Coordinates of C-alpha atoms and ligand atoms in Angstrom, one line a residue:
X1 CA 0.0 0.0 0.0
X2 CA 1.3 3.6 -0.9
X3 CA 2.5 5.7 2.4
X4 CA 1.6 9.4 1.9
X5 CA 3.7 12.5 3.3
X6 CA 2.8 16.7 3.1
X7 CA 5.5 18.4 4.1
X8 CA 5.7 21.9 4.5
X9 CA 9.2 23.0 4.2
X10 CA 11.9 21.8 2.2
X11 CA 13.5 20.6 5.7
X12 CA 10.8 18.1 6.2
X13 CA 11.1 16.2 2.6
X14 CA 14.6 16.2 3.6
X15 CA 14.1 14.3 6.8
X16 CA 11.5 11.8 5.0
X17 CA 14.5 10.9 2.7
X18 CA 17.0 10.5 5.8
X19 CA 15.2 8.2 7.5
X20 CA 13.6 6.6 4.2
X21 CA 17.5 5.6 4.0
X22 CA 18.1 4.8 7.1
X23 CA 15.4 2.0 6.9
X24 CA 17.2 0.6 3.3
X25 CA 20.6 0.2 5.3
X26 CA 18.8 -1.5 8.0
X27 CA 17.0 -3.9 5.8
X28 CA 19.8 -5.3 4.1
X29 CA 21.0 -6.0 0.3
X30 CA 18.4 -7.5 -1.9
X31 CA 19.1 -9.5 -5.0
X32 CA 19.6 -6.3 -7.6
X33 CA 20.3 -3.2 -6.9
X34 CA 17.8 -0.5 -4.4
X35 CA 16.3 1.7 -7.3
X36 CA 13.9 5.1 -6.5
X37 CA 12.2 6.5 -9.0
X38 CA 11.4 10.4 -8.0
X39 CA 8.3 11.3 -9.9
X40 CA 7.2 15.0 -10.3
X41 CA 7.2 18.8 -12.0
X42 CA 10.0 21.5 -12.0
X43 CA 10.5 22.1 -8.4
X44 CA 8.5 19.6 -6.4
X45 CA 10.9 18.8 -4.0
X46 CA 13.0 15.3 -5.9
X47 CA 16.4 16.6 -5.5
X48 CA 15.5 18.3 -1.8
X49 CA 14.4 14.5 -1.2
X50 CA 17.7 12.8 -3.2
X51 CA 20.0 15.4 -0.4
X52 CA 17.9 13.8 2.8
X53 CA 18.2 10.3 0.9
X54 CA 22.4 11.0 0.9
X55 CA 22.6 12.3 3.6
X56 CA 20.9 9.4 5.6
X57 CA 23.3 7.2 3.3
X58 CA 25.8 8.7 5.7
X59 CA 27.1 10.6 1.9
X60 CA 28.7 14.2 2.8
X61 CA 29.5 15.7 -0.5
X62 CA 26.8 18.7 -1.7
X63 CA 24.1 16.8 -3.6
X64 CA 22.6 18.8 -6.6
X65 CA 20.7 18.2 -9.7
X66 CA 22.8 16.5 -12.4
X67 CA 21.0 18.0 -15.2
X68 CA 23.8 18.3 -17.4
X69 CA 26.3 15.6 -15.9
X70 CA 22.7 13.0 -16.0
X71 CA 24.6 11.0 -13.7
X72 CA 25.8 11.6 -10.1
X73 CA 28.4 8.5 -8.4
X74 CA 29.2 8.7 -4.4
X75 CA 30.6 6.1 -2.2
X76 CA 28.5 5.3 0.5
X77 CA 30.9 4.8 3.7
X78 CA 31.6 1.3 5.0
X79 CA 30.5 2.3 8.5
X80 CA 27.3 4.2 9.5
X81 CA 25.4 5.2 12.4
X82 CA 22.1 4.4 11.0
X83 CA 19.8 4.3 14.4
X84 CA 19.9 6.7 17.4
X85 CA 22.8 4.6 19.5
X86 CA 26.1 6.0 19.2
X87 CA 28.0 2.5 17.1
X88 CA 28.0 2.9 13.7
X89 CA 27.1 -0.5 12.1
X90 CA 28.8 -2.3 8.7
X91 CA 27.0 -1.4 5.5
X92 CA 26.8 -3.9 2.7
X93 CA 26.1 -1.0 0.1
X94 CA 29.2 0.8 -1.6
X95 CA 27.5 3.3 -3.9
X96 CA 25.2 5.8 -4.4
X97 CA 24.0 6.4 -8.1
X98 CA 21.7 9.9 -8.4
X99 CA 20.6 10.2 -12.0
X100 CA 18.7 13.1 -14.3
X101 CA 17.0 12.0 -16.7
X102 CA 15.1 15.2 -18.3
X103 CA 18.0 15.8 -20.8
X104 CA 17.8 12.7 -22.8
X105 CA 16.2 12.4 -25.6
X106 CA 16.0 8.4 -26.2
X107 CA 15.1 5.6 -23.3
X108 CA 18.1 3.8 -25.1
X109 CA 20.9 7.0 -24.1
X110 CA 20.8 5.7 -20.7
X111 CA 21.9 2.4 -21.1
X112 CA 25.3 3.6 -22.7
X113 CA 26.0 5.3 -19.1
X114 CA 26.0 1.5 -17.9
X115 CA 22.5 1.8 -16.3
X116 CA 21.8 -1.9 -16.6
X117 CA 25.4 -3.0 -15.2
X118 CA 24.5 0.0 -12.4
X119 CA 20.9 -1.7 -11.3
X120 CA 21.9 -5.8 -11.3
X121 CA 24.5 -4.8 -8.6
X122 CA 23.0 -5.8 -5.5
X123 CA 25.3 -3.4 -3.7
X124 CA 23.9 -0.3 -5.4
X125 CA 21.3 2.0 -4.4
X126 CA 20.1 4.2 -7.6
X127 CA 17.8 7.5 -7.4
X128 CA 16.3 8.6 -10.7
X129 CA 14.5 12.0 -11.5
X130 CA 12.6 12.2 -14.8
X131 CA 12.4 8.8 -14.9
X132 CA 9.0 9.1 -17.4
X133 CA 12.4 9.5 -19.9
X134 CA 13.4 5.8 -19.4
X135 CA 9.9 4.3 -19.4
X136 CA 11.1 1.8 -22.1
X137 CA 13.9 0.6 -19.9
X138 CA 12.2 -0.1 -16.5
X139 CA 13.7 -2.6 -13.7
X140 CA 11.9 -4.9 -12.5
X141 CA 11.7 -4.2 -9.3
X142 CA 11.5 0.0 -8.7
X143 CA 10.1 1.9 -5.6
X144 CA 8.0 4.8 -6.8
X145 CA 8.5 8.2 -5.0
X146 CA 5.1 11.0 -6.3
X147 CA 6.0 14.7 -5.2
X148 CA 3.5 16.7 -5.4
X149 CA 3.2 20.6 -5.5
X150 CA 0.2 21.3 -3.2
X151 CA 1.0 25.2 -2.5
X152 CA 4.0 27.6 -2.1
X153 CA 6.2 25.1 0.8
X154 CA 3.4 22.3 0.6
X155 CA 4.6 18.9 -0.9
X156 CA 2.4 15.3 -0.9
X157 CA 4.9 12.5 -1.0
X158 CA 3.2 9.3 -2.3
X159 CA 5.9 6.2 -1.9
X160 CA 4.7 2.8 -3.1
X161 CA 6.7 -0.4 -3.2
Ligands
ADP1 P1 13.0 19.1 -8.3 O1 14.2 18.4 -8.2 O2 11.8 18.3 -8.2 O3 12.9 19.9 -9.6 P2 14.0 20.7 -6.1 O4 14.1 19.8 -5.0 O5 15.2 21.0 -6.9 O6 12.9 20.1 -7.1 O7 13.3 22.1 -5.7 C1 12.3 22.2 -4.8 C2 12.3 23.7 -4.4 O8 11.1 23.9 -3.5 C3 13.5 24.0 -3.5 O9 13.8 25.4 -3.8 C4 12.9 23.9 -2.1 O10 13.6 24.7 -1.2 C5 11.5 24.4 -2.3 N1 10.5 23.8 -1.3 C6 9.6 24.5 -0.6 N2 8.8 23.7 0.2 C7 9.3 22.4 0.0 C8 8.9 21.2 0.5 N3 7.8 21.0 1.3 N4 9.5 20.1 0.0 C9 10.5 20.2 -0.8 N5 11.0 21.4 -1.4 C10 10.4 22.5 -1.0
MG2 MG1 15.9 18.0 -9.5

């Protein structure tokens, strides 16, 4: 069943993707990669929800949009604190994949930036914005991330998986 969020501050879509990471660290590796898609307009709040989503992953660097590069790579560190005690725990996931789809043209561009190789590792987690670009290429498997612009700071997450 699909969970549904409003947030009404930038701040709060961020901490929905923090602890929306949080719980994919603590659930394990599953047999392919962990791929999000992040549905929604110009400004409704996907890469303010990708930053939370790295920053959860325990990832440090600045996360923007990569319009122009399409494709973002950061190492996710081997060691996290994912709950609220103060050890950090092992982490069997090693990288973080953020990708922008609204500058290509063809479904098929994608796959010569290794997208397929990207999704069958098991150790991979993969966010994608504009992913309505790579409709002909869809894993099996995807969780679906809806933002929603609802006013001037009011978001509606819908996450189904
Ligand atoms: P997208 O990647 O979907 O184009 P961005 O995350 O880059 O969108 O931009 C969202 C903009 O809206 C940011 O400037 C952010 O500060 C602002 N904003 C205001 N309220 C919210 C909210 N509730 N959730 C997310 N972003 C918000
Ligand atoms: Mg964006």
């Amino acid at each position: 069943m699909a969970k549904k969020y409003i947030t009404r501050n930038a701040k709060q879509t961020k901490i929905i993707g923090e602890k929306f990471a949080k719980n994919i660290l603590k659930s394990g590796v599953k047999k392919s990669a962990v791929v999000l898609f992040l549905q929604g307009d110009l400004g409704a709040g996907k890469t303010t929800f990708a930053q939370g989503f790295a920053r959860g992953l325990g990832i440090k660097e600045k996360i923007t949009s990569p319009t122009f590069v399409i494709i973002k790579k950061f190492r996710i560190s081997k060691k996290i604190n994912i709950s609220h005690s103060l050890r950090s725990q092992e982490v069997c996931y090693r990288y973080f994949y953020h990708f922008d789809c609204y500058r290509l043209n063809k479904s098929k561009e994608i796959l010569d930036l290794g997208f397929e190789e990207i999704i069958s590792d098991s150790q991979n987690i993969v966010a994608v914005e504009w992913p309505e670009r790579i409709s002909k290429i869809l894993p099996r498997k995807i969780i679906k991330i809806k933002f929603n612009h609802l006013g001037k700071n009011q978001r509606r997450l819908t996450i189904s998986e």
